[in-house]
Amino acid sequence: DADVTQTPRNRITKTGKRIMLECSQTKGHDRMYWYRQDPGLGLRLIYYSFDVKDINKGEISDGYSVSRQAQAKFSLSLESAIPNQTALYFCATRKTGTGHNEQFFGPGTRLTVL
Amino acid sequence: GDSVTQMEGPVTLSEEAFLTINCTYTATGYPSLFWYVQYPGEGLQLLLKATKADDKGSNKGFEATYRKETTSFHLEKGSVQVSDSAVYFCALSDTGGGNKLTFGTGTQLKVEL
């Protein structure tokens, strides 16, 4: 089945370390998104990409960067991790021109920054 | 800017009880509205959607009607099951070029025997 996968599923790191979260999809979708989920805050958009050459900041992009290496791959980096970046991170995809912004989510990466 | 407000949880119900989870929104234009469900340890799955006023989305016994006059999209189910225990998120998509989703804070539902 076409799918959205995220690696790693769980990660514990220390303050100041650089870390990369990866997202891959076999859906053939052009748009990809990174969200973080915090208790009581729902999901908030970090970055989104319409295609390989189009990257856009979301509402909480500070402290994060992204790379769209190919249509199927969208990575999220924390250059110098800090404890308040401890959260559950989700990647999502969407195909332009279909439906009304239905997005398909990966299983999530639980990141803990000590 | 756009925003979504959901009732706070957790909501605890007995099996076969009636469920309502309230959702109201603030947005410019005519957004599409969604309910997503997150089962324990999993990502979000689309439960249902509605794209214009008075549309009713339905799936797996859940329903929600897009009410423009009250800016609401309440989720209902006539008889819940233990397997419905999950976190439910109301969301809207903007009508701009980004088509970004704005989520509510989520409502945890616990269904007991």
Short mmCIF file of C-alpha atoms in Angstrom, two decimals:
data_model
loop_
_atom_site.label_atom_id
_atom_site.label_comp_id
_atom_site.label_asym_id
_atom_site.label_seq_id
_atom_site.Cartn_x
_atom_site.Cartn_y
_atom_site.Cartn_z
CA ASP A 1 0.00 0.00 0.00
CA ALA A 2 1.11 3.53 -0.71
CA ASP A 3 2.24 4.95 2.57
CA VAL A 4 3.91 7.71 4.59
CA THR A 5 6.79 6.51 6.75
CA GLN A 6 8.86 8.32 9.36
CA THR A 7 12.22 7.46 10.85
CA PRO A 8 13.14 7.16 13.62
CA ARG A 9 9.93 6.41 15.52
CA ASN A 10 11.49 7.36 18.82
CA ARG A 11 14.60 9.39 19.61
CA ILE A 12 16.20 10.65 22.76
CA THR A 13 18.91 13.27 22.40
CA LYS A 14 20.75 15.86 24.45
CA THR A 15 20.57 19.63 24.41
CA GLY A 16 22.73 21.14 21.69
CA LYS A 17 22.83 18.08 19.46
CA ARG A 18 21.87 18.20 15.81
CA ILE A 19 19.15 15.79 14.84
CA MET A 20 17.33 14.91 11.63
CA LEU A 21 13.90 13.38 11.28
CA GLU A 22 13.07 11.79 7.97
CA CYS A 23 9.85 11.33 6.06
CA SER A 24 9.30 9.24 2.94
CA GLN A 25 6.15 8.63 0.96
CA THR A 26 5.12 6.27 -1.81
CA LYS A 27 1.84 8.04 -2.53
CA GLY A 28 3.21 10.13 -5.36
CA HIS A 29 2.00 13.29 -3.64
CA ASP A 30 3.67 16.61 -4.41
CA ARG A 31 2.96 18.48 -1.18
CA MET A 32 4.56 17.56 2.13
CA TYR A 33 4.21 19.03 5.62
CA TRP A 34 5.87 18.83 9.03
CA TYR A 35 3.83 19.34 12.22
CA ARG A 36 4.55 19.05 15.90
CA GLN A 37 2.01 17.90 18.47
CA ASP A 38 2.10 19.03 22.08
CA PRO A 39 -0.40 18.12 24.78
CA GLY A 40 -3.21 20.65 24.92
CA LEU A 41 -1.99 22.48 21.80
CA GLY A 42 -3.05 20.23 18.96
CA LEU A 43 -0.87 20.14 15.85
CA ARG A 44 1.09 23.15 14.68
CA LEU A 45 2.66 23.55 11.27
CA ILE A 46 6.46 23.86 11.14
CA TYR A 47 7.26 23.84 7.40
CA TYR A 48 5.59 22.81 4.17
CA SER A 49 6.72 22.16 0.63
CA PHE A 50 4.79 22.24 -2.63
CA ASP A 51 7.57 20.55 -4.58
CA VAL A 52 11.34 20.05 -4.50
CA LYS A 53 12.08 23.73 -5.15
CA ASP A 54 9.34 25.26 -3.03
CA ILE A 55 9.80 25.41 0.76
CA ASN A 56 7.64 27.56 3.05
CA LYS A 57 7.70 28.39 6.73
CA GLY A 58 4.77 27.48 8.92
CA GLU A 59 3.68 29.11 12.16
CA ILE A 60 6.52 27.76 14.33
CA SER A 61 9.60 27.40 12.09
CA ASP A 62 12.16 28.99 14.45
CA GLY A 63 14.80 26.46 15.49
CA TYR A 64 13.99 24.12 12.61
CA SER A 65 15.10 23.66 9.02
CA VAL A 66 13.95 21.32 6.25
CA SER A 67 15.23 19.73 3.09
CA ARG A 68 13.17 18.33 0.22
CA GLN A 69 15.68 15.94 -1.32
CA ALA A 70 13.22 14.48 -3.80
CA GLN A 71 9.49 14.53 -4.31
CA ALA A 72 9.19 11.51 -2.02
CA LYS A 73 11.48 12.70 0.80
CA PHE A 74 11.15 15.61 3.23
CA SER A 75 13.53 15.89 6.19
CA LEU A 76 13.24 18.04 9.30
CA SER A 77 16.38 19.14 11.15
CA LEU A 78 16.95 20.59 14.56
CA GLU A 79 20.34 22.28 14.32
CA SER A 80 20.82 22.58 18.09
CA ALA A 81 18.11 20.78 19.99
CA ILE A 82 16.60 22.30 23.13
CA PRO A 83 14.27 20.71 25.73
CA ASN A 84 11.16 22.62 24.60
CA GLN A 85 11.44 20.87 21.25
CA THR A 86 10.43 17.67 23.00
CA ALA A 87 7.24 16.70 21.16
CA LEU A 88 5.59 14.29 18.77
CA TYR A 89 6.42 15.16 15.16
CA PHE A 90 4.25 14.25 12.20
CA CYS A 91 4.87 14.33 8.49
CA ALA A 92 1.90 14.63 6.12
CA THR A 93 1.36 14.59 2.37
CA ARG A 94 -1.22 15.87 -0.07
CA LYS A 95 -1.73 15.69 -3.81
CA THR A 96 -2.49 18.99 -5.50
CA GLY A 97 -5.80 19.16 -7.28
CA THR A 98 -7.52 16.35 -5.42
CA GLY A 99 -10.23 16.78 -2.86
CA HIS A 100 -10.18 19.70 -0.49
CA ASN A 101 -6.86 19.60 1.33
CA GLU A 102 -7.12 16.08 2.67
CA GLN A 103 -3.73 15.28 4.14
CA PHE A 104 -2.29 11.84 4.88
CA PHE A 105 -0.19 11.46 8.00
CA GLY A 106 2.78 9.32 8.95
CA PRO A 107 2.91 7.42 12.26
CA GLY A 108 4.92 10.11 14.04
CA THR A 109 8.34 10.47 15.66
CA ARG A 110 8.50 10.93 19.41
CA LEU A 111 11.47 13.17 20.19
CA THR A 112 12.81 13.78 23.68
CA VAL A 113 15.49 16.41 24.27
CA LEU A 114 17.20 16.11 27.63
CA GLY B 1 -6.18 34.36 11.62
CA ASP B 2 -7.96 31.05 11.36
CA SER B 3 -8.69 29.14 14.54
CA VAL B 4 -10.54 26.04 15.73
CA THR B 5 -12.00 25.55 19.20
CA GLN B 6 -12.91 22.12 20.54
CA MET B 7 -14.43 21.03 23.79
CA GLU B 8 -11.85 19.90 26.29
CA GLY B 9 -11.57 16.31 27.30
CA PRO B 10 -11.33 13.70 28.37
CA VAL B 11 -14.84 12.64 27.53
CA THR B 12 -15.74 9.36 29.22
CA LEU B 13 -18.78 7.41 28.03
CA SER B 14 -20.27 3.99 28.48
CA GLU B 15 -20.52 1.72 25.46
CA GLU B 16 -23.62 2.44 23.34
CA ALA B 17 -23.93 6.00 24.65
CA PHE B 18 -24.48 8.97 22.34
CA LEU B 19 -21.44 11.07 21.53
CA THR B 20 -21.16 14.76 20.75
CA ILE B 21 -17.84 16.58 20.48
CA ASN B 22 -18.30 20.29 19.85
CA CYS B 23 -16.18 22.19 17.34
CA THR B 24 -16.44 25.83 16.30
CA TYR B 25 -14.20 27.75 13.96
CA THR B 26 -13.14 31.21 12.89
CA ALA B 27 -12.03 31.70 9.31
CA THR B 28 -12.25 34.02 6.37
CA GLY B 29 -13.88 32.76 3.23
CA TYR B 30 -15.30 29.27 3.00
CA PRO B 31 -12.91 26.71 4.45
CA SER B 32 -13.24 22.95 4.21
CA LEU B 33 -13.75 21.22 7.56
CA PHE B 34 -12.38 17.92 8.81
CA TRP B 35 -12.41 15.52 11.69
CA TYR B 36 -9.26 13.48 12.18
CA VAL B 37 -8.88 10.60 14.65
CA GLN B 38 -5.69 9.47 16.39
CA TYR B 39 -5.69 6.00 17.92
CA PRO B 40 -3.11 5.27 20.64
CA GLY B 41 0.42 5.14 19.24
CA GLU B 42 -0.65 5.99 15.72
CA GLY B 43 -0.73 8.95 13.36
CA LEU B 44 -3.82 10.92 12.41
CA GLN B 45 -6.40 9.43 10.08
CA LEU B 46 -9.08 11.36 8.27
CA LEU B 47 -12.46 10.43 9.74
CA LEU B 48 -14.76 12.66 7.69
CA LYS B 49 -14.91 15.96 5.88
CA ALA B 50 -17.29 18.60 4.53
CA THR B 51 -16.42 21.14 1.89
CA LYS B 52 -19.34 23.58 1.87
CA ALA B 53 -22.17 24.86 4.02
CA ASP B 54 -24.85 22.30 4.97
CA ASP B 55 -22.71 19.39 3.77
CA LYS B 56 -22.79 16.38 6.05
CA GLY B 57 -19.69 14.25 6.34
CA SER B 58 -20.09 10.69 7.58
CA ASN B 59 -17.94 7.61 8.16
CA LYS B 60 -17.98 4.59 10.50
CA GLY B 61 -21.20 5.79 12.13
CA PHE B 62 -19.80 9.27 12.84
CA GLU B 63 -21.43 12.37 11.36
CA ALA B 64 -20.79 16.10 11.29
CA THR B 65 -22.67 18.89 9.51
CA TYR B 66 -21.02 22.08 8.25
CA ARG B 67 -23.06 24.90 9.82
CA LYS B 68 -21.97 28.23 8.42
CA GLU B 69 -24.51 30.25 10.40
CA THR B 70 -23.11 28.99 13.70
CA THR B 71 -19.55 28.35 12.39
CA SER B 72 -19.72 24.85 13.83
CA PHE B 73 -18.86 21.29 12.82
CA HIS B 74 -19.88 19.11 15.77
CA LEU B 75 -19.01 15.41 15.68
CA GLU B 76 -21.75 12.91 16.62
CA LYS B 77 -22.19 9.18 16.89
CA GLY B 78 -25.34 7.45 18.01
CA SER B 79 -23.75 4.48 19.79
CA VAL B 80 -20.07 4.46 20.68
CA GLN B 81 -17.92 1.36 21.09
CA VAL B 82 -14.82 0.70 23.14
CA SER B 83 -12.87 0.68 19.87
CA ASP B 84 -13.80 4.35 19.33
CA SER B 85 -11.52 5.36 22.20
CA ALA B 86 -9.07 7.81 20.65
CA VAL B 87 -8.23 11.51 20.34
CA TYR B 88 -10.40 13.44 17.89
CA PHE B 89 -9.18 16.59 16.15
CA CYS B 90 -11.33 19.13 14.35
CA ALA B 91 -9.51 21.01 11.59
CA LEU B 92 -10.09 23.49 8.80
CA SER B 93 -8.20 24.22 5.62
CA ASP B 94 -7.55 27.75 4.55
CA THR B 95 -8.72 28.99 1.18
CA GLY B 96 -5.39 30.55 0.28
CA GLY B 97 -2.71 29.03 -1.90
CA GLY B 98 -1.08 27.17 0.94
CA ASN B 99 -4.13 25.09 1.81
CA LYS B 100 -2.76 24.70 5.30
CA LEU B 101 -4.65 22.84 8.00
CA THR B 102 -5.44 24.54 11.32
CA PHE B 103 -6.18 22.07 14.10
CA GLY B 104 -8.11 22.25 17.32
CA THR B 105 -6.40 21.05 20.49
CA GLY B 106 -7.98 17.59 20.31
CA THR B 107 -10.56 15.83 22.50
CA GLN B 108 -9.75 12.51 24.11
CA LEU B 109 -12.63 10.03 24.14
CA LYS B 110 -12.66 7.07 26.50
CA VAL B 111 -15.37 4.47 26.08
CA GLU B 112 -15.90 1.97 28.90
CA LEU B 113 -17.84 -1.27 29.05
#
